[in-house]
Coordinates of C-alpha atoms in Angstrom, one line a residue:
X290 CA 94.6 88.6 89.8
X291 CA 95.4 92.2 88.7
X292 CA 92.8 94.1 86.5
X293 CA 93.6 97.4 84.3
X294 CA 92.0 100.7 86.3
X295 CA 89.5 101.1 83.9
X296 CA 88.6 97.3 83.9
X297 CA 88.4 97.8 87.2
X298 CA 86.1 100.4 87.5
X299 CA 83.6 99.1 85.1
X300 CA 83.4 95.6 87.3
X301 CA 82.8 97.7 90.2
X302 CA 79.7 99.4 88.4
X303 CA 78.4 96.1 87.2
X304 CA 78.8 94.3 90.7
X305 CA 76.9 97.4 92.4
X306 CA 74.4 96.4 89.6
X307 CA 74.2 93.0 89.9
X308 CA 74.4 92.3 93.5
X309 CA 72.3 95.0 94.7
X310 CA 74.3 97.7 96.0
X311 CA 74.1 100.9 93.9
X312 CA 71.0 101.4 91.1
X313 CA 70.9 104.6 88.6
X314 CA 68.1 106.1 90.4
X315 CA 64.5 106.0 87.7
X316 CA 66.5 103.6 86.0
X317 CA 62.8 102.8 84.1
X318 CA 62.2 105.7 82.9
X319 CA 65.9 105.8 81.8
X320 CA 67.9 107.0 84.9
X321 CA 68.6 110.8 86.3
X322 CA 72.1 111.9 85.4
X323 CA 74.5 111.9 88.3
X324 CA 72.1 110.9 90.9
X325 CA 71.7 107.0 92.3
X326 CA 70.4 104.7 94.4
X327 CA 71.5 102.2 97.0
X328 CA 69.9 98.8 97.0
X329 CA 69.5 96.5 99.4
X330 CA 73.2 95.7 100.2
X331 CA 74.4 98.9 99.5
X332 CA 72.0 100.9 102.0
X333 CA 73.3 98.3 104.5
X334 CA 77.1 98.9 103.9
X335 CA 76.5 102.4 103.7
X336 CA 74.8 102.5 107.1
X337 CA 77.9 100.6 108.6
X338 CA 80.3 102.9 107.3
X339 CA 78.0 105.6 108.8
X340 CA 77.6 104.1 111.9
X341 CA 81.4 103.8 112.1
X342 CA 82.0 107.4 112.1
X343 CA 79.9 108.1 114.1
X344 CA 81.0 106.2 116.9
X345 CA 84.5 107.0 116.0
X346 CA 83.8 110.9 116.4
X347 CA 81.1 111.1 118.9
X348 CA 81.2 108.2 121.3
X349 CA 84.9 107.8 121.8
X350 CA 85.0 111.3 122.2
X351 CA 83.6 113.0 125.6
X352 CA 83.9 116.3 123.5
X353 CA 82.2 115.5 120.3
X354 CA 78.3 115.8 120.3
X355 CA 76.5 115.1 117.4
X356 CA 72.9 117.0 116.1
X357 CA 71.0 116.8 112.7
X358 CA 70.2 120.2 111.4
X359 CA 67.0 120.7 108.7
X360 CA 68.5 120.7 105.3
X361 CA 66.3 123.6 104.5
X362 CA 67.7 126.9 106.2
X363 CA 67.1 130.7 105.8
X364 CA 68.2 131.9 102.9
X365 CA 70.2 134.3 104.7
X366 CA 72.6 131.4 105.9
X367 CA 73.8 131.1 102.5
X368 CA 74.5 135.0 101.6
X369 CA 76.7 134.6 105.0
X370 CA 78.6 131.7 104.2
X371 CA 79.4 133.1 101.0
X372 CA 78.1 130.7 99.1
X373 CA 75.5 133.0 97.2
X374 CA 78.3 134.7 95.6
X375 CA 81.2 132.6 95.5
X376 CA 80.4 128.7 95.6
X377 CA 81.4 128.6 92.0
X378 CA 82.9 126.4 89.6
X379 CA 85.0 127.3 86.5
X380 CA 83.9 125.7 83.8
X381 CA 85.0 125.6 79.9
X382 CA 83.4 124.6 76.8
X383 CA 85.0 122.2 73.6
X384 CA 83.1 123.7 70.9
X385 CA 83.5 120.9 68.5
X386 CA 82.2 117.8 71.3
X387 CA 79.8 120.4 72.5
X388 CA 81.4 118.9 76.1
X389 CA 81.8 121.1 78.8
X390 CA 84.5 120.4 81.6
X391 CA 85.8 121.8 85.0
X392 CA 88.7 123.7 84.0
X393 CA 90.5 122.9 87.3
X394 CA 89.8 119.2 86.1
X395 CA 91.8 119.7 83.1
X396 CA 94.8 120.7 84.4
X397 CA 94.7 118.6 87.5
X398 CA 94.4 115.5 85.1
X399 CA 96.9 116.8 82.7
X400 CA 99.2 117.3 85.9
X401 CA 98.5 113.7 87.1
X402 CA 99.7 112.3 84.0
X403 CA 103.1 113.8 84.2
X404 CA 103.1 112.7 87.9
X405 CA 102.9 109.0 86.4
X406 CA 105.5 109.7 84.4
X407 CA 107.4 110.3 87.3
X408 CA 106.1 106.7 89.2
X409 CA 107.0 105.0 86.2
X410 CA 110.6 106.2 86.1
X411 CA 111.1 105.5 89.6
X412 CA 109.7 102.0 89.7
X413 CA 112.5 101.3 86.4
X414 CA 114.6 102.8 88.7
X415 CA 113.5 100.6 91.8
X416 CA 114.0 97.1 90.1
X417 CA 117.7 98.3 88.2
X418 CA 119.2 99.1 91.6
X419 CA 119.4 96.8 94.8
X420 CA 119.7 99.8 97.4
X421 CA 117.4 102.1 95.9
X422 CA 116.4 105.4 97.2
X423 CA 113.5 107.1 96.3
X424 CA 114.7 110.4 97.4
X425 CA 118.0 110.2 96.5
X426 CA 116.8 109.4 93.0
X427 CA 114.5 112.3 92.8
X428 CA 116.9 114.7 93.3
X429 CA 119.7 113.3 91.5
X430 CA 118.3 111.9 87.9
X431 CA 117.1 114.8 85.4
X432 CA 114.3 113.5 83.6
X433 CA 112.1 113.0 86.9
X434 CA 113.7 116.5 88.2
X435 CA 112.0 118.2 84.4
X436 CA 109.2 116.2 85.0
X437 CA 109.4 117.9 88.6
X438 CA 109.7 121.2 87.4
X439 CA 107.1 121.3 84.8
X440 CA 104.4 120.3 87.7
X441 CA 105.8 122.8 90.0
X442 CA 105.6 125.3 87.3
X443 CA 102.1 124.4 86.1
X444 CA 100.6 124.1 89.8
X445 CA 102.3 127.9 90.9
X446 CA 100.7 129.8 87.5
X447 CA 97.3 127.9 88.3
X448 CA 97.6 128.3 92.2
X449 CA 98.0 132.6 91.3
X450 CA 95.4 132.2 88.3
X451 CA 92.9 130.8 91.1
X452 CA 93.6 133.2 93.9
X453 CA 93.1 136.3 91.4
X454 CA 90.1 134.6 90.0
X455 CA 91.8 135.4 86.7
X456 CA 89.7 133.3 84.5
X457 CA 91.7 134.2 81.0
X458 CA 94.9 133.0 82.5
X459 CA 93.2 129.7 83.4
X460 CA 92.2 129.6 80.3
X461 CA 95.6 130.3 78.6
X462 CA 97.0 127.2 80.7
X463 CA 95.0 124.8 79.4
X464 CA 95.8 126.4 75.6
X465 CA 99.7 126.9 76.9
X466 CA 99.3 122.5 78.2
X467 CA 98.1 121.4 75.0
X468 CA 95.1 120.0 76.8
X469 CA 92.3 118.4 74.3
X470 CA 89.2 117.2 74.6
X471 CA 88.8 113.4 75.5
X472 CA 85.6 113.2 73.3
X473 CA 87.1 115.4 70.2
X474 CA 90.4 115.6 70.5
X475 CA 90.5 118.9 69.8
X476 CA 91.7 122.2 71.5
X477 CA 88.6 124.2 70.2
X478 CA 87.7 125.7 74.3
X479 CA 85.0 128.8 74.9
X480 CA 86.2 131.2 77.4
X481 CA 86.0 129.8 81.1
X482 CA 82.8 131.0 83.2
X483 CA 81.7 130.6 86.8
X484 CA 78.8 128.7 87.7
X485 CA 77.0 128.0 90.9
X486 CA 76.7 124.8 92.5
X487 CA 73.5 125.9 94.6
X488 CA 69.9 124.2 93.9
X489 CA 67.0 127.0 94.5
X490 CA 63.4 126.1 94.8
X491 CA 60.3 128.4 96.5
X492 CA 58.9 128.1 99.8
X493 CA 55.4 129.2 100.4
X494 CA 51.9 128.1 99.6
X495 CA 51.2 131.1 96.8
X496 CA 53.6 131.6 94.7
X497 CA 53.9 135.4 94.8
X498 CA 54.6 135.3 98.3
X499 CA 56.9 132.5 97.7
X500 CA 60.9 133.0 99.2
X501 CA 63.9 131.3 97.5
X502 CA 65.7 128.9 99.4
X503 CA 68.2 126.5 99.0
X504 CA 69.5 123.0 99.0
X505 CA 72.1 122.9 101.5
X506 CA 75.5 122.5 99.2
X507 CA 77.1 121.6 102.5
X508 CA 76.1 120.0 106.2
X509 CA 78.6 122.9 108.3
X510 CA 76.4 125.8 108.4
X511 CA 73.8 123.6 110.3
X512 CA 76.6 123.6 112.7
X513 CA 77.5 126.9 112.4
X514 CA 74.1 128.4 113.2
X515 CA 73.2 125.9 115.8
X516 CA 76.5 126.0 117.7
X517 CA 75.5 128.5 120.8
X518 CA 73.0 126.6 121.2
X519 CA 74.5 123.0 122.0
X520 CA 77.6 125.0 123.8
X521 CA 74.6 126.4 126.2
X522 CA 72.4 123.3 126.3
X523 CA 75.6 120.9 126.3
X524 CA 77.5 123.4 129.0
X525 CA 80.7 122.4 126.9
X526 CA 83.6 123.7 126.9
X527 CA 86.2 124.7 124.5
X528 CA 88.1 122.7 122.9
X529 CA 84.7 120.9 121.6
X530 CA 83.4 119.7 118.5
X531 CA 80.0 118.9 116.8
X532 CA 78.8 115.9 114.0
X533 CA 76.5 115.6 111.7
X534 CA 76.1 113.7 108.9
X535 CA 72.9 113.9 106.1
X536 CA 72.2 115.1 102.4
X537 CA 74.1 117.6 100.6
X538 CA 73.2 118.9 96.8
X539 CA 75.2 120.6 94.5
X540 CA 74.4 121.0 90.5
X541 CA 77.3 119.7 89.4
X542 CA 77.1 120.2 85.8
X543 CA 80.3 117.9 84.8
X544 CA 79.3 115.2 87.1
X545 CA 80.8 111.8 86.6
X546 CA 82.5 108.6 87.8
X547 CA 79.8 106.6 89.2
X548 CA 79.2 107.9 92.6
X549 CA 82.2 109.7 93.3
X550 CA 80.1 113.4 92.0
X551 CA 76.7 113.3 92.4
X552 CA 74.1 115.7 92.4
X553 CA 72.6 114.3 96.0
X554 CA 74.8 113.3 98.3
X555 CA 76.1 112.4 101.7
X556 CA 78.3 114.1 104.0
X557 CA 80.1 113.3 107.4
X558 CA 81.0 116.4 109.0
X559 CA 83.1 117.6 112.4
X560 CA 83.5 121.0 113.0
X561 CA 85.7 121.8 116.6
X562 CA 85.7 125.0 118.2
X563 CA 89.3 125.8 119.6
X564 CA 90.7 129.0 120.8
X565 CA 92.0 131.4 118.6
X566 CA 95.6 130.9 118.4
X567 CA 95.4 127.0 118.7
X568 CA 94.0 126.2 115.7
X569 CA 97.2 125.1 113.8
X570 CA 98.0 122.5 116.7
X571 CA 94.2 120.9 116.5
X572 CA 94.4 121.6 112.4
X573 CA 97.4 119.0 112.6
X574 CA 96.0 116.6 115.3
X575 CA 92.6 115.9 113.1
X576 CA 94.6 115.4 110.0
X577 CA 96.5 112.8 111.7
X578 CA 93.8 111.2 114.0
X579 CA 91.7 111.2 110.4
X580 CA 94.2 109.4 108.4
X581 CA 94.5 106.9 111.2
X582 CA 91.2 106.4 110.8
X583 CA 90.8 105.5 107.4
X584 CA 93.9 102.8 107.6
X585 CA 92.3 101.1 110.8
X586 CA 90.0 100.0 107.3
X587 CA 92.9 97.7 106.4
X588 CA 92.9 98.9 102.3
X589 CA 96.7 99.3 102.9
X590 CA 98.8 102.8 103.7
X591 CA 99.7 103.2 100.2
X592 CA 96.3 103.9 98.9
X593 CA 96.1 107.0 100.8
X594 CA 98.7 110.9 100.4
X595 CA 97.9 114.0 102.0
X596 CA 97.6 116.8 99.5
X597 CA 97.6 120.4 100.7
X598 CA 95.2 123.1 98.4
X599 CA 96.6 125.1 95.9
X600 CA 93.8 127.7 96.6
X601 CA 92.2 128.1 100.0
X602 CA 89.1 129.0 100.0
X603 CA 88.0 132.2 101.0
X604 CA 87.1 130.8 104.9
X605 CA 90.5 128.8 105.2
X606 CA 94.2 129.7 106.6
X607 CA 95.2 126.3 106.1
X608 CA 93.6 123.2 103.9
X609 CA 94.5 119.9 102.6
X610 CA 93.4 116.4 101.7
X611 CA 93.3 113.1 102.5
X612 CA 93.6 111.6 99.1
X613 CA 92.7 107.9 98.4
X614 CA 93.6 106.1 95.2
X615 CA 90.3 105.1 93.2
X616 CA 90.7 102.8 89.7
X617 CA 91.1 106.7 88.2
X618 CA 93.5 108.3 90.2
X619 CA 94.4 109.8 93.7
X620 CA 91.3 111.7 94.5
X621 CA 89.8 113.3 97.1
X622 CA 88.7 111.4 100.0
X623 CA 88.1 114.0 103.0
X624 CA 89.0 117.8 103.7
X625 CA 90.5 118.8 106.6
X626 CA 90.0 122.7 106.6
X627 CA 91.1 125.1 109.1
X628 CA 88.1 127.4 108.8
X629 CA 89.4 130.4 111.3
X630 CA 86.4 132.7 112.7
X631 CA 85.0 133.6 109.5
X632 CA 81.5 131.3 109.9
X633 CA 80.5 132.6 112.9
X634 CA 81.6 135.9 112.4
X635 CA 79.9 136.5 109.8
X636 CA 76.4 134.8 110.9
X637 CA 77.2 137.3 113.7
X638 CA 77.2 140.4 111.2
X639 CA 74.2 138.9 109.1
X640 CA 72.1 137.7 111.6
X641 CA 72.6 140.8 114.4
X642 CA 73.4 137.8 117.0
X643 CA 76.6 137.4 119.2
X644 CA 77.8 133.9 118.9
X645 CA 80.6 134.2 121.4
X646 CA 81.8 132.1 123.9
X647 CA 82.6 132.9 127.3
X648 CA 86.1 131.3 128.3
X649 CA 85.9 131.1 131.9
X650 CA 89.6 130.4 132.4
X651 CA 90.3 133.5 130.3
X652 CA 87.2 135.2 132.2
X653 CA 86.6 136.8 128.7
X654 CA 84.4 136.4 125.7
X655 CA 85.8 135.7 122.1
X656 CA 84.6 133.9 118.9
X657 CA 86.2 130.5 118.6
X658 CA 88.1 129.3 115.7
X659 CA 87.2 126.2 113.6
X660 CA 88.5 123.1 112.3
X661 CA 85.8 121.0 110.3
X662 CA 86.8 117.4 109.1
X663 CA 84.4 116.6 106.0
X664 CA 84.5 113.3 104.3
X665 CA 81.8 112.4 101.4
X666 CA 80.1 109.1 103.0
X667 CA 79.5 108.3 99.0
X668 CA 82.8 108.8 98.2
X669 CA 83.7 106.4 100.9
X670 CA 81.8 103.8 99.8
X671 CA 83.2 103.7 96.9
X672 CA 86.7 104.0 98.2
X673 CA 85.9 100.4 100.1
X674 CA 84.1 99.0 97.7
X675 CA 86.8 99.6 94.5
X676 CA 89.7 98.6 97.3
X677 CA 87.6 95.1 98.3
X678 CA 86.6 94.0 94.8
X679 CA 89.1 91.2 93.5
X680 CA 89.2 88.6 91.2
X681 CA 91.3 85.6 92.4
X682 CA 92.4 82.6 91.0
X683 CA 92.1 79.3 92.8
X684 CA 93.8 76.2 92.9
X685 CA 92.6 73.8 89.3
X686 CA 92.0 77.3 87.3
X687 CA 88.8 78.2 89.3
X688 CA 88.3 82.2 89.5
X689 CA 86.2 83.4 92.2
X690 CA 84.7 87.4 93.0
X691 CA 86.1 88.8 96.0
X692 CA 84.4 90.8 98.1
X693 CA 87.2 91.1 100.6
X694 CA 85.1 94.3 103.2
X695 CA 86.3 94.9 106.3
X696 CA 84.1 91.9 108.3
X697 CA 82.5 95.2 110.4
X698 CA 81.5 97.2 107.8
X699 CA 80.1 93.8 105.9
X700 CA 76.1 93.9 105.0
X701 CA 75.7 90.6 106.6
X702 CA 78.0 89.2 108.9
X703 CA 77.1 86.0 108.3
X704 CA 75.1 83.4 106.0
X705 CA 73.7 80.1 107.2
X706 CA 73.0 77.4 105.4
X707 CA 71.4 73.7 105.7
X708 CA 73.5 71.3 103.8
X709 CA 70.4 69.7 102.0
X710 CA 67.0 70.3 102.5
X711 CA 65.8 67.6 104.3
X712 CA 66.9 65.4 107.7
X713 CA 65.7 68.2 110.4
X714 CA 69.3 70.0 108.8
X715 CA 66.5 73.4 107.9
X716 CA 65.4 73.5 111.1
X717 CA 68.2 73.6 113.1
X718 CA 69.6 76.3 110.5
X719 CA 66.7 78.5 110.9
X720 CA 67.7 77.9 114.6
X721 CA 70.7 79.3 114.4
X722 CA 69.4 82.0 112.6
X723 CA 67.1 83.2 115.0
X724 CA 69.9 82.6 118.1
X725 CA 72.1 85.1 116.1
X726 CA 70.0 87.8 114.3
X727 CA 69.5 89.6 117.3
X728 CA 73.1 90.6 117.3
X729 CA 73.6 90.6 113.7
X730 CA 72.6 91.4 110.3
X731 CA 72.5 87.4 108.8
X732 CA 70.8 86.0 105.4
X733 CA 69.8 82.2 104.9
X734 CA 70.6 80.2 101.7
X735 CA 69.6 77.0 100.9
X736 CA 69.2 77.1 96.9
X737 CA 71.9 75.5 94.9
X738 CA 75.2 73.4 95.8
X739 CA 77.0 74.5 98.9
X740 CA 80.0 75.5 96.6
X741 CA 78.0 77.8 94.8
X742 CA 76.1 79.8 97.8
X743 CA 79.7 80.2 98.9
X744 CA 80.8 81.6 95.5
X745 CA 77.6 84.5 96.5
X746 CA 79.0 85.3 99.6
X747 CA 82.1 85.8 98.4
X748 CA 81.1 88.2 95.5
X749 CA 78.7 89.9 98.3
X750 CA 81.1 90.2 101.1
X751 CA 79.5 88.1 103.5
X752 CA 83.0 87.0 105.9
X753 CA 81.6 83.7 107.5
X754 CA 79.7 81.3 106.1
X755 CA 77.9 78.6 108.6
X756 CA 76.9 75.4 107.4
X757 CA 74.6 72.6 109.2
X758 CA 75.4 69.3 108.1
X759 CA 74.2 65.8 109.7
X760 CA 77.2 66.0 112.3
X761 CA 75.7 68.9 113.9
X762 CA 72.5 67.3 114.7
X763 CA 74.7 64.7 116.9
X764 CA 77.1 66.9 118.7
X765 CA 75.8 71.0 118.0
X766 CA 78.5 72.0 116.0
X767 CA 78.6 73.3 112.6
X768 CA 81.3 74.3 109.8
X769 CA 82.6 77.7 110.0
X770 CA 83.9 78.8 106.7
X771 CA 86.5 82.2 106.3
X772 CA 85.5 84.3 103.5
X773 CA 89.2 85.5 102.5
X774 CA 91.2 82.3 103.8
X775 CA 88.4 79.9 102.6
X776 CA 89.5 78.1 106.0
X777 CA 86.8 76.1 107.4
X778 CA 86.7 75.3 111.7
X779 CA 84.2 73.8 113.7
X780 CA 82.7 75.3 116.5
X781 CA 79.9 73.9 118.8
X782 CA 76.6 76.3 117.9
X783 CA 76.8 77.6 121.8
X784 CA 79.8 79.6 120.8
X785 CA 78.9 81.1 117.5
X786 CA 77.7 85.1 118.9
X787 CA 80.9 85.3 120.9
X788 CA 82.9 83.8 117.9
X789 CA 81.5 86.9 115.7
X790 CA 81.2 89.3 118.4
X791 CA 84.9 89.1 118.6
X792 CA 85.8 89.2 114.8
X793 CA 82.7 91.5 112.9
X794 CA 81.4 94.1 115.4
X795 CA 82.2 98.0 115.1
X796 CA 83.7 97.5 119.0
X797 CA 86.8 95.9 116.5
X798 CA 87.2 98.7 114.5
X799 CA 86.8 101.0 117.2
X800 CA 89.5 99.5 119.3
X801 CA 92.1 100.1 116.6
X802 CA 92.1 103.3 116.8
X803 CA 91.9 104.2 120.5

């Protein structure tokens, strides 16, 4: 059963609610804008997903190591990065709603509107004619061709708006668009102003002799700084690359829509050292090994678009996106960056180190070039989550929750449950559950009907549900139910951590992309 986007979106809040995956963190003493926590199911999911991409990048890999760097760093780090002066964002004010709003926001959302403009003329188009052709169409019929032009137009005047850091002409586009206020309604905007995304706080124990330092916006430089270091400890060579994943913060003032941008978050980072003059070649291979990735998750092909930067930032010679579409929009899922020498290059001018790297097939040294895959572990999450979440109606007018996760990823991977609470049936279950929870994250229920601690499963993602019944006591079987088929099999209690291994560990996921 279809739901709206925005229907959606607020049942996917609720649920996290309700079942215990996300929280607003301090929720008592009213919740802390922008920032949450996971619960109990969530912080398992989470750590699945985590552990996925891990194993993915570093242990199918032979030149992928992975390290966690200290999210504190010298403060120097973050004048050589550039993210001192120029990790900003533009922001604009409505002066009626007393709202203020990303002005790259504004006219990316404005833009996607007219792109669904587009989508809805060719799905018209797509049920009028037998052999349709989407190209064909797009070049041929004239509305979608204006509707074209006009994004082309909008995206090249922003794109040169951005790269001067002209912030009047941004400005003037969103006047120029029409673009209102969602609150107001109005068109009453301030000026646009940079602000930066960095947290500060003091290190010291008196305050005078205090230093600023700050949050880390971003796992990389950890990489960055540490990277002679595992090259010389690891002896690897080049082409190789290095992981991490942990906390980011950013003081995101316009922060919004649920977890996808928070204040504290987490981030799953690759950066791979190539040789200069390579790095278009490896830039293309992790966009493509990266989007594999994300469909070996099974949320379908058509949930996901590569979109290439308007602006590159100031490290970058080439930059896109692997967009996924969330209940508001295609938004952005991971960054795959071509990042050039400029990270090491300039810790090397800042810090007075050399951070080259001796080629010994080129018998010379050089500074290697970079290309960093990033991907928002939060931002993932939710991707999953809003992609699993269904409502479905069953046979008699029954509507169940779906939780329909991959079975790896899932927080448990299985439920046992007694029939009835009496006749040995208990024991035996709490057998089981200590034959399998060695392997595997599994719950117990025995409260309610057996219907109904299905239904929970279900809504909690839980894909095999194991029932002991009287039968079992005379033969060791029990009932194996499917969470997404509802199909039930019976299989003799000696089989059971083969029967999961097989269908709900990582090794299933992994294979799928090898």
């Amino acid at each position: 059963m279809s739901q709206k986007p925005e229907d959606l979106f607020k049942n996917i809040i609720s649920h996290s609610k309700e079942y215990g995956f996300i929280f607003q963190s301090s929720e008592i003493y009213d919740g802390l804008s922008a920032v949450y926590d996971y619960g109990q199911l969530g912080a398992e999911l989470k750590k699945n997903i985590r552990d996925y991409w891990w194993k993915a990048m570093v242990q199918l890999h032979e030149n992928i190591v992975g390290i966690d760097a200290a999210i504190f760093m010298h403060p120097t780090t973050w004048k050589a990065s550039g993210h001192v002066d120029a990790f900003n964002d533009p922001l604009i004010d409505n002066k009626d709603s007393k709202k203020r709003y990303r002005a790259d926001v504004l006219i990316e959302d404005h833009v996607a509107k007219i792109e669904d403009k587009i989508k809805k003329e060719v799905e018209k188009a797509a049920k009028r004619f037998e052999n349709f052709d989407e190209t064909m169409f797009r070049a041929t019929n004239g509305r979608v061709k204006e509707y074209q032009d006009k994004i082309d137009a909008i995206n090249l005047r922003f794109k040169t708006a951005l790269n001067d850091n002209n912030l009047e002409e941004v400005k003037q586009i969103i006047v120029d668009l029409e673009i209102v206020c969602p609150i107001s309604g109005s068109r009453n905007w301030t000026d646009v102003r940079q602000f930066n995304l960095m947290f500060s706080t003091s290190m010291g124990s008196v305050s005078e002799d205090a230093n600023t330092i700050y949050l880390r916006p971003e796992t990389a430089q950890g990489i960055f700084v540490n990277y002679l270091n595992v090259q010389k400890t690891g002896r690897m060579k080049i082409p190789f690359g290095i992981a991490q994943t942990g906390k980011a913060f950013r003081n995101e003032i316009v922060a919004r829509q649920f977890i996808f941008r928070m204040r504290e978050f987490e981030q799953m980072e690759m950066q791979f050292f190539v040789k200069p003059g390579t790095e278009m070649e490896w830039y293309e291979y992790w966009k493509k090994a990266r989007l594999n990735w994300h469909l070996s998750l099974g949320m379908g092909k058509e949930k996901y678009r590569y979109h290439d930067h308007l602006k590159l930032a100031h490290y970058a010679n080439a930059a896109c996106d692997i967009e996924h579409e969330f209940p508001f929009g295609f938004k952005e899922l991971e960054g795959i960056h071509s990042r050039t020498d400029f990270d090491l290059k300039q810790h090397e001018q800042f810090s007075g180190k050399k951070l080259q790297y001796f080629d010994p097939e080129l018998n010379q040294s050089y500074v290697p070039y970079v290309v960093e895959t990033s991907v928002g572990l939060d931002r993932l999450f939710l991707s999953i989550l809003s992609s699993a979440l269904k409502e479905e109606v069953l046979e008699g007018g029954e509507t169940r929750t779906l939780l329909s996760l991959p079975p790896a990823l899932a927080p448990y991977k299985a439920a046992v449950f007694p029939l009835i609470k009496r006749d040995g049936l208990p024991e035996l279950a709490e057998k089981i559950m200590n034959q399998l929870k060695f392997d595997y994250n599994i719950t117990y229920d025995e409260k309610d009907a057996v219907g109904r601690r299905y239904r929970r499963q279900d809504a909690i993602g839980t894909p095999y549900c194991i029932t002991v019944d009287h039968q079992s006591l005379e033969d060791n079987t029990v009932t194996v139910r499917h969470r997404d088929s509802m199909q039930q099999d019976r299989i003799r209690i000696e089989d059971l951590n083969a029967f999961l291994d097989e269908r709900v560990s990582l090794k299933s996921l992994l294979k799928s992309i090898v």
